[in-house]
């Protein structure tokens, strides 16, 4: 065998053996968010690049260096491709807000709660927990500014990570990065403080001082971190309204018994964030880079896209990093691809009976499998064992004549002969047996 094609760098396949983890996370996210009144929203995989330039922000890493352009091969000179540049979606929030405005969701009872799940694309250096195509669950609550909304979203997030078995593995970090009114003051204060230590910052941060000073707070470079530790706390600079909002959020979290860590230097990578910001961090991640999720308020984004002034808050969690962590601590995950019944036939006549049985049982929603191309009992039983079938139905010459089948319980290897007419009842009894 010669491998001719490989998946692109940083874009892994999600193999059948991995599916149970994905199903596990998806099910928890969907069940928990539906309980809070979320509805599903599916978005295009690519959109007008300007959506992200305007929303995520020109000074963000995503827009500056991580977005993939989408173009039809050979379309450079065509009229319809000239004015719009499409980008593979690097995050969900701009698309959700675009959809909210485009489809007049402001006419529905507010807040509108939307859940999106799917792949995103960012050109980053592939490494553990960092891919070029990765998957998120993304929850947005649009149309309410009450601190209670922040607390309820954070409660939902906390419930999800607890259900995932990660309650003791993660810490919820929270901060408030100010509103439109106080952000210029925060910027000014941070720039002034950073200017004093400018030459000791890494080159990247030196370049960011005037374009995106808050991103310096997020730099993982050790010398930058030392400088950041002495910067003024954003919470001490924010306006009284933001302070009040923040205190109320914390009060509600205390009431709900959701544990949190106040982090005065927590900032997020997108330009639209205002007020409450929070992250789910892995307690054991020494790099402090690999968050398992993050979110916050973005009270100006809907208006930026042409909607009315509409406050909103959201959160996105990363499947790959969550699944990595679940595997590391060996969370028990249910098997999802299962074969309940394995059909074994011996002889040409039996094959036809087996065929009809497969048609009948699958029609009735049993999970059925067989070993096509294998004719001996032992070779078929071997496959039944491999796919961990619960029951095997064996049809041989004798059974054909008697209009019976043998049911072998693969879990304890007992077997019995059953009349065809009684087959379904016996199958149901056996399948209902506790594992
Ligand atoms: P963000 O959209 O940057 O706020 O990220 C939210 C979550 O998505 C992070 O906490 C990660 O779990 C996940 N994530 C972000 N970027 C990547 C990536 N390149 N590879 C894998 N997961 C990612």
Coordinates of N, CA, C and O in Angstrom, one line a residue, residues 174-234:
X174 N -12.9 35.0 35.6 CA -13.9 36.0 35.1 C -13.3 37.4 35.4 O -12.5 37.6 36.3
X175 N -13.7 38.3 34.5 CA -13.2 39.7 34.6 C -14.3 40.6 33.9 O -15.3 40.1 33.4
X176 N -14.1 41.9 34.0 CA -15.0 42.8 33.3 C -14.1 43.8 32.6 O -13.2 44.4 33.2
X177 N -14.2 43.8 31.2 CA -13.3 44.7 30.5 C -13.9 46.0 30.0 O -13.4 46.6 29.1
X178 N -15.0 46.4 30.7 CA -15.5 47.7 30.4 C -16.4 47.8 29.2 O -16.4 47.0 28.3
X179 N -17.2 49.0 29.2 CA -18.1 49.2 28.1 C -17.5 50.2 27.1 O -16.4 50.7 27.3
X180 N -18.4 50.6 26.1 CA -17.9 51.6 25.1 C -17.5 52.9 25.8 O -16.5 53.5 25.4
X181 N -18.2 53.2 26.9 CA -17.8 54.5 27.6 C -16.5 54.4 28.3 O -15.7 55.3 28.2
X182 N -16.2 53.3 29.0 CA -15.0 53.3 29.8 C -13.8 52.6 29.1 O -12.6 52.7 29.6
X183 N -14.0 52.0 27.9 CA -12.9 51.3 27.3 C -11.8 52.3 26.8 O -10.6 51.9 27.0
X184 N -12.1 53.5 26.3 CA -11.0 54.4 26.0 C -10.1 54.8 27.2 O -8.9 54.8 27.0
X185 N -10.8 54.9 28.4 CA -10.0 55.2 29.6 C -9.1 54.0 30.0 O -7.9 54.2 30.3
X186 N -9.6 52.8 29.8 CA -8.9 51.6 30.1 C -7.6 51.5 29.2 O -6.5 51.4 29.7
X187 N -7.9 51.8 27.9 CA -6.8 51.7 26.9 C -5.7 52.7 27.3 O -4.5 52.4 27.3
X188 N -6.2 53.9 27.6 CA -5.2 55.0 27.9 C -4.3 54.6 29.1 O -3.1 54.8 29.1
X189 N -5.0 54.1 30.2 CA -4.3 53.8 31.4 C -3.3 52.6 31.1 O -2.1 52.7 31.6
X190 N -3.7 51.6 30.3 CA -2.8 50.5 30.1 C -1.7 50.9 29.2 O -0.5 50.5 29.4
X191 N -2.0 51.7 28.2 CA -0.9 52.2 27.3 C 0.2 53.0 28.1 O 1.4 52.7 28.0
X192 N -0.3 53.9 29.0 CA 0.6 54.7 29.8 C 1.5 53.8 30.7 O 2.7 54.0 30.8
X193 N 0.9 52.7 31.3 CA 1.6 51.8 32.1 C 2.6 51.0 31.3 O 3.7 50.7 31.8
X194 N 2.2 50.6 30.1 CA 3.1 49.8 29.3 C 4.3 50.5 28.7 O 5.4 50.0 28.5
X195 N 4.0 51.8 28.5 CA 5.1 52.6 27.9 C 6.3 52.7 28.7 O 7.5 52.6 28.3
X196 N 6.1 52.6 30.0 CA 7.3 52.6 31.0 C 8.2 51.4 30.8 O 9.3 51.5 31.1
X197 N 7.6 50.3 30.4 CA 8.4 49.1 30.3 C 8.5 48.6 28.9 O 8.8 47.4 28.7
X198 N 8.3 49.5 28.0 CA 8.2 49.1 26.6 C 9.3 48.2 26.1 O 9.1 47.1 25.5
X199 N 10.5 48.6 26.4 CA 11.7 47.8 25.8 C 11.8 46.4 26.4 O 12.5 45.6 25.8
X200 N 11.2 46.2 27.5 CA 11.3 44.8 28.1 C 10.2 43.9 27.6 O 10.1 42.7 27.9
X201 N 9.3 44.4 26.8 CA 8.2 43.6 26.2 C 8.7 42.8 25.0 O 9.7 43.3 24.3
X202 N 8.1 41.7 24.6 CA 8.5 41.0 23.4 C 8.2 41.8 22.2 O 7.3 42.7 22.3
X203 N 8.8 41.5 21.0 CA 8.6 42.4 19.9 C 7.1 42.4 19.5 O 6.6 43.5 19.1
X204 N 6.5 41.3 19.6 CA 5.0 41.3 19.2 C 4.2 42.3 20.1 O 3.4 43.0 19.5
X205 N 4.5 42.3 21.4 CA 3.8 43.1 22.3 C 4.1 44.6 22.1 O 3.3 45.5 22.2
X206 N 5.4 44.8 21.8 CA 5.8 46.2 21.5 C 5.0 46.8 20.3 O 4.6 47.9 20.3
X207 N 4.7 45.9 19.3 CA 3.9 46.4 18.2 C 2.5 46.6 18.5 O 1.8 47.3 17.9
X208 N 2.0 45.9 19.6 CA 0.6 45.9 19.9 C 0.3 47.1 20.9 O -0.9 47.4 21.1
X209 N 1.3 47.7 21.5 CA 1.0 48.7 22.5 C 0.0 49.7 22.1 O -1.0 50.1 22.8
X210 N 0.1 50.2 20.8 CA -0.8 51.3 20.4 C -2.0 50.8 19.6 O -3.0 51.4 19.5
X211 N -1.8 49.6 19.0 CA -2.9 49.1 18.1 C -3.9 48.3 18.9 O -5.1 48.4 18.8
X212 N -3.4 47.5 19.9 CA -4.3 46.6 20.6 C -3.7 46.3 22.0 O -3.3 45.2 22.3
X213 N -3.6 47.4 22.8 CA -2.8 47.2 24.1 C -3.3 46.1 25.0 O -2.5 45.5 25.7
X214 N -4.6 45.9 25.0 CA -5.2 44.9 25.9 C -4.7 43.4 25.6 O -4.6 42.6 26.5
X215 N -4.3 43.2 24.3 CA -3.8 41.9 23.9 C -2.5 41.6 24.6 O -2.1 40.4 24.8
X216 N -1.7 42.6 25.1 CA -0.5 42.4 25.8 C -0.8 41.6 27.1 O 0.0 40.8 27.5
X217 N -1.9 41.9 27.7 CA -2.3 41.2 28.9 C -2.3 39.7 28.7 O -2.2 38.9 29.7
X218 N -2.6 39.3 27.5 CA -2.8 37.9 27.2 C -1.5 37.2 26.7 O -1.5 36.0 26.4
X219 N -0.4 37.9 26.6 CA 0.8 37.3 26.1 C 1.4 36.3 27.1 O 1.4 36.5 28.3
X220 N 1.9 35.2 26.5 CA 2.3 34.1 27.4 C 3.8 34.2 27.7 O 4.4 33.4 28.5
X221 N 4.5 35.2 27.0 CA 5.9 35.4 27.2 C 6.2 35.8 28.7 O 5.5 36.6 29.2
X222 N 7.2 35.1 29.3 CA 7.4 35.3 30.7 C 7.8 36.7 31.1 O 7.2 37.3 32.1
X223 N 8.6 37.4 30.3 CA 9.0 38.8 30.6 C 7.8 39.7 30.5 O 7.6 40.6 31.3
X224 N 6.9 39.4 29.5 CA 5.7 40.3 29.4 C 4.8 40.0 30.6 O 4.2 41.0 31.1
X225 N 4.7 38.7 31.0 CA 3.8 38.4 32.1 C 4.2 39.2 33.4 O 3.4 39.6 34.2
X226 N 5.5 39.3 33.6 CA 6.0 40.0 34.8 C 5.6 41.5 34.7 O 5.2 42.1 35.7
X227 N 5.6 42.1 33.5 CA 5.2 43.5 33.4 C 3.7 43.6 33.6 O 3.2 44.5 34.3
X228 N 2.9 42.6 33.0 CA 1.5 42.6 33.1 C 1.0 42.5 34.6 O 0.1 43.2 35.0
X229 N 1.8 41.7 35.4 CA 1.4 41.6 36.8 C 1.4 42.9 37.6 O 0.7 43.0 38.6
X230 N 2.1 43.9 37.1 CA 2.2 45.2 37.8 C 1.3 46.2 37.1 O 1.3 47.4 37.5
X231 N 0.5 45.9 36.1 CA -0.3 46.8 35.4 C -1.5 47.1 36.3 O -1.9 46.4 37.2
X232 N -2.2 48.3 36.1 CA -3.4 48.6 36.9 C -4.5 47.6 36.5 O -4.5 47.0 35.4
X233 N -5.3 47.2 37.5 CA -6.4 46.3 37.3 C -7.5 46.9 36.5 O -7.9 48.0 36.9
X234 N -8.0 46.2 35.5 CA -9.1 46.8 34.7 C -10.3 47.1 35.6 O -10.9 48.2 35.4

